[in-house]
PDB file of C-alpha atoms and ligand atoms in Angstrom:
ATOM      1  CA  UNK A   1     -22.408  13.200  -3.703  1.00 52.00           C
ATOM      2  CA  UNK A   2     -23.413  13.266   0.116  1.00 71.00           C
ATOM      3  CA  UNK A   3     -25.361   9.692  -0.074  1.00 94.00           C
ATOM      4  CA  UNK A   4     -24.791   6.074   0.007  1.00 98.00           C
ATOM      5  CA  UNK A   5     -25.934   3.457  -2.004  1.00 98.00           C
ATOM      6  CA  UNK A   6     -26.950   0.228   0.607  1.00 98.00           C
ATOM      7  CA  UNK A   7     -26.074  -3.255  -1.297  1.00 98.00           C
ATOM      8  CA  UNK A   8     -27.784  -5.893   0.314  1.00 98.00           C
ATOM      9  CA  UNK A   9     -28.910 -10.395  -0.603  1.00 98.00           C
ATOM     10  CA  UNK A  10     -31.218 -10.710   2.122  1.00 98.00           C
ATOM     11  CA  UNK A  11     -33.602  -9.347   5.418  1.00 98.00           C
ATOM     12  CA  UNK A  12     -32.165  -6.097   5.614  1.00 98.00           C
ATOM     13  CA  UNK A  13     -32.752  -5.389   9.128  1.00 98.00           C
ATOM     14  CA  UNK A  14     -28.893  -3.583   8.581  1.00 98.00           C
ATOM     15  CA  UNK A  15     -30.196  -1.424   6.164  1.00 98.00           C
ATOM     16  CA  UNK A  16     -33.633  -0.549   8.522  1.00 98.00           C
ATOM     17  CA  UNK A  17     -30.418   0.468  11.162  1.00 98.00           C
ATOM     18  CA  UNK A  18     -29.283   2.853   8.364  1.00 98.00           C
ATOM     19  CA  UNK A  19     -32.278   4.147   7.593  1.00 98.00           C
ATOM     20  CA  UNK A  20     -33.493   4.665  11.665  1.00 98.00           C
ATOM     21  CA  UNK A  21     -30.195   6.802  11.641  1.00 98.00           C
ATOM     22  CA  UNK A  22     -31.491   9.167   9.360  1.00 97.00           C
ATOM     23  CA  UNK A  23     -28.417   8.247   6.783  1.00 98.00           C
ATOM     24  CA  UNK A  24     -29.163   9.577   3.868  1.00 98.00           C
ATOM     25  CA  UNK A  25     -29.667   6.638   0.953  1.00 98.00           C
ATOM     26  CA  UNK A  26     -30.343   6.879  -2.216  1.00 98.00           C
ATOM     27  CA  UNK A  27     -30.818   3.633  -3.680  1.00 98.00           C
ATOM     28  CA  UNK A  28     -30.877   0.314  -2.074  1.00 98.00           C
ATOM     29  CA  UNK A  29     -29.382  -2.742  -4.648  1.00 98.00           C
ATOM     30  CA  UNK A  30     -29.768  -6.570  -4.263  1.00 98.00           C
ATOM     31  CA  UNK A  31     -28.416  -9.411  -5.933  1.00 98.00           C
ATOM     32  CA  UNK A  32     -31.528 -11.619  -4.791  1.00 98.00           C
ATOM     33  CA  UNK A  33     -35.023 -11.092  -6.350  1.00 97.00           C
ATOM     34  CA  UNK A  34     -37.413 -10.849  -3.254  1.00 96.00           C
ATOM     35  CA  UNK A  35     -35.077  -9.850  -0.843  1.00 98.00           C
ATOM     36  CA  UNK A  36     -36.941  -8.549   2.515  1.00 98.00           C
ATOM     37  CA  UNK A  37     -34.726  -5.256   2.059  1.00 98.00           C
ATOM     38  CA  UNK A  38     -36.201  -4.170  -0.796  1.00 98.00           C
ATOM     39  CA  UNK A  39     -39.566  -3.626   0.907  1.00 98.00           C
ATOM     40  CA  UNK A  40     -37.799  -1.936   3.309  1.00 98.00           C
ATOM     41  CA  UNK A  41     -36.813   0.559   0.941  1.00 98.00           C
ATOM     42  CA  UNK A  42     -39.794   0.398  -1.065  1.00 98.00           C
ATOM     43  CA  UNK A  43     -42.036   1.660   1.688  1.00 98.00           C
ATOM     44  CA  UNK A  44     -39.537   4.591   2.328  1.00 97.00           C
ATOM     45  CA  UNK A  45     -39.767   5.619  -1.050  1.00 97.00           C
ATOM     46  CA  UNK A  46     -36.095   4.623  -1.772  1.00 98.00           C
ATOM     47  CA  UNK A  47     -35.073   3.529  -5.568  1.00 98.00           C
ATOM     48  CA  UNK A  48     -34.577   0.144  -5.667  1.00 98.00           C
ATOM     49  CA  UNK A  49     -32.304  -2.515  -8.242  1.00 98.00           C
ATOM     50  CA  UNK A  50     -32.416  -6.077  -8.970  1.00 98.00           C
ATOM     51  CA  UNK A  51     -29.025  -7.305 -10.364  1.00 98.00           C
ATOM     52  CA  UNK A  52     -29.208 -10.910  -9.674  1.00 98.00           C
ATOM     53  CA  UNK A  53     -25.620 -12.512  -9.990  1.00 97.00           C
ATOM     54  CA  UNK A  54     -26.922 -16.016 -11.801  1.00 96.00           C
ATOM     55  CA  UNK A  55     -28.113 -13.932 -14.404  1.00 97.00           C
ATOM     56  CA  UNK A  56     -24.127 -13.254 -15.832  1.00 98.00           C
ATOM     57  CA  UNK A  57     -22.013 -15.808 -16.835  1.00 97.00           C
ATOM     58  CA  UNK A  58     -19.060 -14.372 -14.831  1.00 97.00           C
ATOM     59  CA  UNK A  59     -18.309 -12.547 -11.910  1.00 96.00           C
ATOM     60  CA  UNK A  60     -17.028  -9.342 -13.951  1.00 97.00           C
ATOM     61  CA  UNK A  61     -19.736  -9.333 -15.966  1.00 98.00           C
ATOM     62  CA  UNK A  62     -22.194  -9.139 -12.761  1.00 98.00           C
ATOM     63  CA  UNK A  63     -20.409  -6.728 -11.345  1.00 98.00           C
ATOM     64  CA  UNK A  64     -20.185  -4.536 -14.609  1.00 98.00           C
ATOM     65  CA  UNK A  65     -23.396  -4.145 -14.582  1.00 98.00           C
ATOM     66  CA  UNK A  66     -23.785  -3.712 -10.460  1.00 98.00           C
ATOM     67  CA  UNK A  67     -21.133  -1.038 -10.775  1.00 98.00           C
ATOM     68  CA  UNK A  68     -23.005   0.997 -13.552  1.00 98.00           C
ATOM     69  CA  UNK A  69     -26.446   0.459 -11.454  1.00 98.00           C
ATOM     70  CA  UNK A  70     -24.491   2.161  -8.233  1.00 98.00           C
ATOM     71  CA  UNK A  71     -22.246   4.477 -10.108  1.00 98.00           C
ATOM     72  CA  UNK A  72     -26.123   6.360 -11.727  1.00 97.00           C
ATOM     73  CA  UNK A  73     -26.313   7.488  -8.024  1.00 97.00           C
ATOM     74  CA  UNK A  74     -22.723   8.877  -7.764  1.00 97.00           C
ATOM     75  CA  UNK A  75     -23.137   7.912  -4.110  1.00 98.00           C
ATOM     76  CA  UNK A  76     -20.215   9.064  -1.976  1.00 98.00           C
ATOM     77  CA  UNK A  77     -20.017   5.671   0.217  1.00 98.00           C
ATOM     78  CA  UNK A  78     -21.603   2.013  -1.151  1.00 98.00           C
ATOM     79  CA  UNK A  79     -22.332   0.013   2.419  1.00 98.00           C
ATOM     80  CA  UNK A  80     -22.504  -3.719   1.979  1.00 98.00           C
ATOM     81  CA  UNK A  81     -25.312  -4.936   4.661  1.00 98.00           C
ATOM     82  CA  UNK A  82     -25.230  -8.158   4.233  1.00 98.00           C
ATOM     83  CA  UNK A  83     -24.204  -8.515   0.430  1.00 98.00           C
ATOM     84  CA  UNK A  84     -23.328 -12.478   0.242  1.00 95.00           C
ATOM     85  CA  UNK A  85     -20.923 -11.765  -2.818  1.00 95.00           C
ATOM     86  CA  UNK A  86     -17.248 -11.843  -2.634  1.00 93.00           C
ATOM     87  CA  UNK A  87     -16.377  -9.528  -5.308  1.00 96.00           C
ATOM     88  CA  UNK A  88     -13.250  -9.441  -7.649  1.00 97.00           C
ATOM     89  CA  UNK A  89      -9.846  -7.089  -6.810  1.00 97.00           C
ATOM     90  CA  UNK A  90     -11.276  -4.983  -9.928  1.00 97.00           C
ATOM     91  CA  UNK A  91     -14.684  -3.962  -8.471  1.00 98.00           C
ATOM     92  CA  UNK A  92     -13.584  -3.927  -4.888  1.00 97.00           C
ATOM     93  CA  UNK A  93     -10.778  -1.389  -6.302  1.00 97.00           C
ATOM     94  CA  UNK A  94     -12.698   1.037  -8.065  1.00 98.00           C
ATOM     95  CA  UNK A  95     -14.176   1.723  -4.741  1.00 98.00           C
ATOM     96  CA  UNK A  96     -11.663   1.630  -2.698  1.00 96.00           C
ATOM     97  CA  UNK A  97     -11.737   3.710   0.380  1.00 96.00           C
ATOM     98  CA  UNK A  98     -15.369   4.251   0.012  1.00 98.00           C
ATOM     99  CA  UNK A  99     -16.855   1.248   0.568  1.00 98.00           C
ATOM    100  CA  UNK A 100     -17.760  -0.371   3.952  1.00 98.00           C
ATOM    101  CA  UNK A 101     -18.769  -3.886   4.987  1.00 98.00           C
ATOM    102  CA  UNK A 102     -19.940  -5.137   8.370  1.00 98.00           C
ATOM    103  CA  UNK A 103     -19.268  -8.992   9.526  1.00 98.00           C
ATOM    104  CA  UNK A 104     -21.163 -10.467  12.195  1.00 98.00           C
ATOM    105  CA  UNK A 105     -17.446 -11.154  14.175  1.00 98.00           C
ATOM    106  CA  UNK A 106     -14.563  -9.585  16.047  1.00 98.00           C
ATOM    107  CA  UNK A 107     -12.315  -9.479  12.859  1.00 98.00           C
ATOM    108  CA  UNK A 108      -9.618 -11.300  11.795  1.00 97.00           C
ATOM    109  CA  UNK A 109     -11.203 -14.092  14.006  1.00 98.00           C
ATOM    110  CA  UNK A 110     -13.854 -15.763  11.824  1.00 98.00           C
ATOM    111  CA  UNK A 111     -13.743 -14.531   8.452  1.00 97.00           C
ATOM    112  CA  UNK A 112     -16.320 -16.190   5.946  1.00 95.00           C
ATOM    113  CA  UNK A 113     -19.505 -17.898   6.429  1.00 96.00           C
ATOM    114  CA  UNK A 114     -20.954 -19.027   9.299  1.00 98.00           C
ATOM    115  CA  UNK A 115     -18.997 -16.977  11.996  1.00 98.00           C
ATOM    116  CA  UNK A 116     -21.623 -17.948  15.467  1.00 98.00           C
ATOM    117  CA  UNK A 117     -21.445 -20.910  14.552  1.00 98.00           C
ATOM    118  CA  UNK A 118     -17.503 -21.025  14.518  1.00 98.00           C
ATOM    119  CA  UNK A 119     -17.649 -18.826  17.579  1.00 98.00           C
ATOM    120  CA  UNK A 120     -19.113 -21.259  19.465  1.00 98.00           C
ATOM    121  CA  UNK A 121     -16.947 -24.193  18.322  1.00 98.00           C
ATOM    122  CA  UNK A 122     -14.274 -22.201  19.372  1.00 98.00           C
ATOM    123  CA  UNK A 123     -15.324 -21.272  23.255  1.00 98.00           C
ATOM    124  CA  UNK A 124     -14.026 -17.911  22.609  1.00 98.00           C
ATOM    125  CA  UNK A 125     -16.180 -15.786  25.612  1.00 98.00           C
ATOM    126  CA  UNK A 126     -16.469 -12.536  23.692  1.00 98.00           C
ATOM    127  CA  UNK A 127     -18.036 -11.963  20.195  1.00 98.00           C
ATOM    128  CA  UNK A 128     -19.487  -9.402  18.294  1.00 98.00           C
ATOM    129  CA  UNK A 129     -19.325  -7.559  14.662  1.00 98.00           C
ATOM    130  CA  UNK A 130     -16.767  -5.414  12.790  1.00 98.00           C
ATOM    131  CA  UNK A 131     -17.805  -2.854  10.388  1.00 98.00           C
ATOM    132  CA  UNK A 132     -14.328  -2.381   8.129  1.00 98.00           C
ATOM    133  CA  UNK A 133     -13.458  -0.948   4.318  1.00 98.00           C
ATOM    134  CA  UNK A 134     -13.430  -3.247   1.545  1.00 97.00           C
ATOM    135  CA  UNK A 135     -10.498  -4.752   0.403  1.00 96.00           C
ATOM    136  CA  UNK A 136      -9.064  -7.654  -1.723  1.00 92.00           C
ATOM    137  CA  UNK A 137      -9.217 -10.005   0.600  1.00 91.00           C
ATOM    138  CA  UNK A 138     -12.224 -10.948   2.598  1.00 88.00           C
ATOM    139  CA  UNK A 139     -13.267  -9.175   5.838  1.00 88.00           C
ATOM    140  CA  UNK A 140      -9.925  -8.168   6.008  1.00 92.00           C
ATOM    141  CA  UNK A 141      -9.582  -4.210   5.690  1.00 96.00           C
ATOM    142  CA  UNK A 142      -8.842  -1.860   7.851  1.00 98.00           C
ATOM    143  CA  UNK A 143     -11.336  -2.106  10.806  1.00 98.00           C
ATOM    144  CA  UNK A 144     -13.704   1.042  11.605  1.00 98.00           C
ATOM    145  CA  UNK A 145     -15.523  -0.103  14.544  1.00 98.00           C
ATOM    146  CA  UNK A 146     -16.103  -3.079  16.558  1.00 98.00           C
ATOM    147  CA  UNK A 147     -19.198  -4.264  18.872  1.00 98.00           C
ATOM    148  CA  UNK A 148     -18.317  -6.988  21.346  1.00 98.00           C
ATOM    149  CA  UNK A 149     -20.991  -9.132  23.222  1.00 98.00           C
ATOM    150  CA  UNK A 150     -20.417 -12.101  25.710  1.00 98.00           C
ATOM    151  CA  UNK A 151     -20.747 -15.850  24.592  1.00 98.00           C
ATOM    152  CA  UNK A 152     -23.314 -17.342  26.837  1.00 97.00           C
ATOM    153  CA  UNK A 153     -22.806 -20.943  27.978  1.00 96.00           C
ATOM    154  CA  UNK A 154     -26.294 -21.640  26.751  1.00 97.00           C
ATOM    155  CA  UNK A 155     -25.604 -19.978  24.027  1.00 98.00           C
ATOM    156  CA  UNK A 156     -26.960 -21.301  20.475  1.00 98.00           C
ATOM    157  CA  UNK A 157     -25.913 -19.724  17.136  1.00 98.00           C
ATOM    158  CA  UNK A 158     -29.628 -18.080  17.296  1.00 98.00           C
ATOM    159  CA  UNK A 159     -29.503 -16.464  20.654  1.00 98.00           C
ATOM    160  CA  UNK A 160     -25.685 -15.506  19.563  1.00 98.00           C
ATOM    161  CA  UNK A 161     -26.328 -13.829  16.298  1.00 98.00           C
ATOM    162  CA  UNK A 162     -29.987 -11.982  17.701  1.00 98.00           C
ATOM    163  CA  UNK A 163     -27.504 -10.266  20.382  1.00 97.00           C
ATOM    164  CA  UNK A 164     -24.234  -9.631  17.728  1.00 98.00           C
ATOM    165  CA  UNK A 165     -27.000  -7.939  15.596  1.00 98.00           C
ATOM    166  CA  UNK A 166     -28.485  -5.575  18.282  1.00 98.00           C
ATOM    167  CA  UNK A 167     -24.918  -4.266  18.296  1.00 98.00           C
ATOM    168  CA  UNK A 168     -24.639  -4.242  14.152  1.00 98.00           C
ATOM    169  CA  UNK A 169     -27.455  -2.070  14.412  1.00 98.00           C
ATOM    170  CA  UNK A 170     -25.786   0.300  16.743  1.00 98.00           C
ATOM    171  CA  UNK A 171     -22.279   0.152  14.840  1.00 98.00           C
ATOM    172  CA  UNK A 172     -22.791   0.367  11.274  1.00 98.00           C
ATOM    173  CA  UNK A 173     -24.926   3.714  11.026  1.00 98.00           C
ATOM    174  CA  UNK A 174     -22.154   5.408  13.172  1.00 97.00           C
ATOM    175  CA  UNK A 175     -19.896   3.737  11.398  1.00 98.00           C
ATOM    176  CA  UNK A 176     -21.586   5.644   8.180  1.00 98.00           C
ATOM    177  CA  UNK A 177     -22.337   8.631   9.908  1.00 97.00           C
ATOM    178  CA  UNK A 178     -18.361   9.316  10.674  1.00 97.00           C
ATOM    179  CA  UNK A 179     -17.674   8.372   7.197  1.00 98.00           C
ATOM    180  CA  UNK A 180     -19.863  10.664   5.872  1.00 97.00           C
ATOM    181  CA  UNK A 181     -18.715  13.547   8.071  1.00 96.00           C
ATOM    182  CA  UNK A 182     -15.633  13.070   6.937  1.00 97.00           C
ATOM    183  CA  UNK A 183     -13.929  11.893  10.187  1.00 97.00           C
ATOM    184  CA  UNK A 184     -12.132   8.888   8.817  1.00 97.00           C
ATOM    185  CA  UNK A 185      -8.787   9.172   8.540  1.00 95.00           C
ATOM    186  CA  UNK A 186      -6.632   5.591   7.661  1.00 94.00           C
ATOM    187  CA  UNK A 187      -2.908   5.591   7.603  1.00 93.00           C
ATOM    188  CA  UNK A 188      -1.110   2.305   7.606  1.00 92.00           C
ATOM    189  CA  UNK A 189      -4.034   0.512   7.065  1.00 91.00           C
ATOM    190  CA  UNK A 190      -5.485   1.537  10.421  1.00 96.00           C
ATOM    191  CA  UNK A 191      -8.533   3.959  10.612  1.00 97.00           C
ATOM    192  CA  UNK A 192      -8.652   6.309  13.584  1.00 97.00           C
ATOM    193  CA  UNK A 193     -11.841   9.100  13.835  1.00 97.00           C
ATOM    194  CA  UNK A 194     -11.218  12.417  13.818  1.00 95.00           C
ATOM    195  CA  UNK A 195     -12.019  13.931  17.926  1.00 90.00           C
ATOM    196  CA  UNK A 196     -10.981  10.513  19.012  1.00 78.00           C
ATOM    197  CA  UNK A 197     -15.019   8.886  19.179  1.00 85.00           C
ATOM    198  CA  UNK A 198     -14.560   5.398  21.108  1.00 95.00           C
ATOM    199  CA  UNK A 199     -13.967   2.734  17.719  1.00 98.00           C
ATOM    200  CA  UNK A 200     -15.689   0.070  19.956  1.00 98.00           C
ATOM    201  CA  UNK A 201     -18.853  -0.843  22.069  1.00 97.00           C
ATOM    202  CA  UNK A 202     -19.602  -3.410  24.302  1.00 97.00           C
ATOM    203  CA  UNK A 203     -23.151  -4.806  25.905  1.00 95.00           C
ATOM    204  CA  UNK A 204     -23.212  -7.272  28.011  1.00 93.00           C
ATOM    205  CA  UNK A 205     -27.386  -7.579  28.057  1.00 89.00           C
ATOM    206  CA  UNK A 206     -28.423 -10.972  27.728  1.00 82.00           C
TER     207      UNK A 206
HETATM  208  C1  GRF B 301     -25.595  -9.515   9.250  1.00 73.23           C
HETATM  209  O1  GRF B 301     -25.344 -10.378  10.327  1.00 73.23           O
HETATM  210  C2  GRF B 301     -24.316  -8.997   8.670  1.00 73.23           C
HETATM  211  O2  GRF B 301     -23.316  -8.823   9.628  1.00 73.23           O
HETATM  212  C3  GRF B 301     -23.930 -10.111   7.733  1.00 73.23           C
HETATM  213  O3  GRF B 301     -25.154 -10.537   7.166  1.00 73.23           O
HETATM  214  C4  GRF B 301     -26.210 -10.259   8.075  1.00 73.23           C
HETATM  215  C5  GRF B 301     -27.195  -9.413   7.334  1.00 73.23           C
HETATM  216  O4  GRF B 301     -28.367  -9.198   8.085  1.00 73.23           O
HETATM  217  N1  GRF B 301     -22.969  -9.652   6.771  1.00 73.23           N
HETATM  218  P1  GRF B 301     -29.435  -8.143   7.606  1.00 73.23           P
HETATM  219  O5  GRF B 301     -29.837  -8.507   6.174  1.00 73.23           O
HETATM  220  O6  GRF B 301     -28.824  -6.781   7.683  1.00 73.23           O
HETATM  221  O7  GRF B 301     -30.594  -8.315   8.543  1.00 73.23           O
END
């Protein structure tokens, strides 16, 4: 039970982060057919699933069958990396406290889809990504991490999101590696790290 299972719907450059890191998956699952991430794991000799989401007529039924697909690799943490599915209070509960999420914003600004582009709307100056555990309500639990980046003047939702992810890449495998050392520790909804490692990084590269 040292591993992770990586759910992902799409590129999977997150889960090539993860992998860099030397984190130790074991299976990599998509709800998409085709997704880039798959090859990914594929070519790293990493078990791969298919559970596409339109195949189910409901939500629980999806994730019944998502859950018994991760649950055959007992992993210790599940790591959404870029898994576009919000997921019921029942499946986000039976992992509760071991599973993570990262969102391409400086949580609670910018929940939800299309967070550069919001960011921009907005003028805010600083942006970045939050890697945080899973709870019952969306990109809202307790936050393990945060990368921050400027906002650019010229700035377009493209050049935004290419610098946010340099920093996902950077966050989320630490992010896994403390989780997996066991230097999490969340009271009050607040998660601290065990020998006090900085919770936040900024780069101001262009
Ligand atoms: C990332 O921006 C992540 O924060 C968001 O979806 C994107 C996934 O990118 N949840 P990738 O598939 O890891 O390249």
């Amino acid at each position: 039970m040292t591993s992770v299972v990586v759910l992902i719907s799409g590129r999977g450059s997150n889960l090539q982060a993860i992998l860099d890191a030397g984190i130790p998956v074991s299976a990599v699952i998509s709800n998409v057919a085709g997704a880039g991430g798959l090859d990914i794991a594929v070519k790293r000799g990493i078990a791969t699933r298919v559970v596409k989401h339109g195949d189910f007529p409901t939500r629980e039924a999806f994730e019944a069958v998502l859950a018994a697909a991760i649950d055959g690799y007992a992993p210790k943490l599940v790591a959404c990396a870029g898994f576009m599915r919000v997921m019921t209070v029942g499946f986000v509960e039976r992992y509760a406290g071991r599973m993570l999420n990262i969102h391409p914003s400086l949580l609670p600004s910018f929940t939800g889809l299309h967070a550069h582009e919001r960011a921009l709307a907005a003028g805010v100056k600083l942006h970045g990504c939050t890697v945080h555990f899973v709870t019952a309500d969306l990109d809202a639990g307790p936050t393990v991490i945060q990368a921050a980046v400027p906002v650019l003047a010229n700035d377009t939702a493209d050049t935004l999101s290419k610098r946010v992810l340099r920093q996902e890449h950077v966050a989320y495998p630490r992010a896994i590696r403390w989780f997996l050392d066991g230097k999490l520790v969340i009271a009050n909804g607040k998660v601290n790290v065990e020998g006090n490692d900085a919770q936040y990084l900024f780069d101001d590269r262009p």
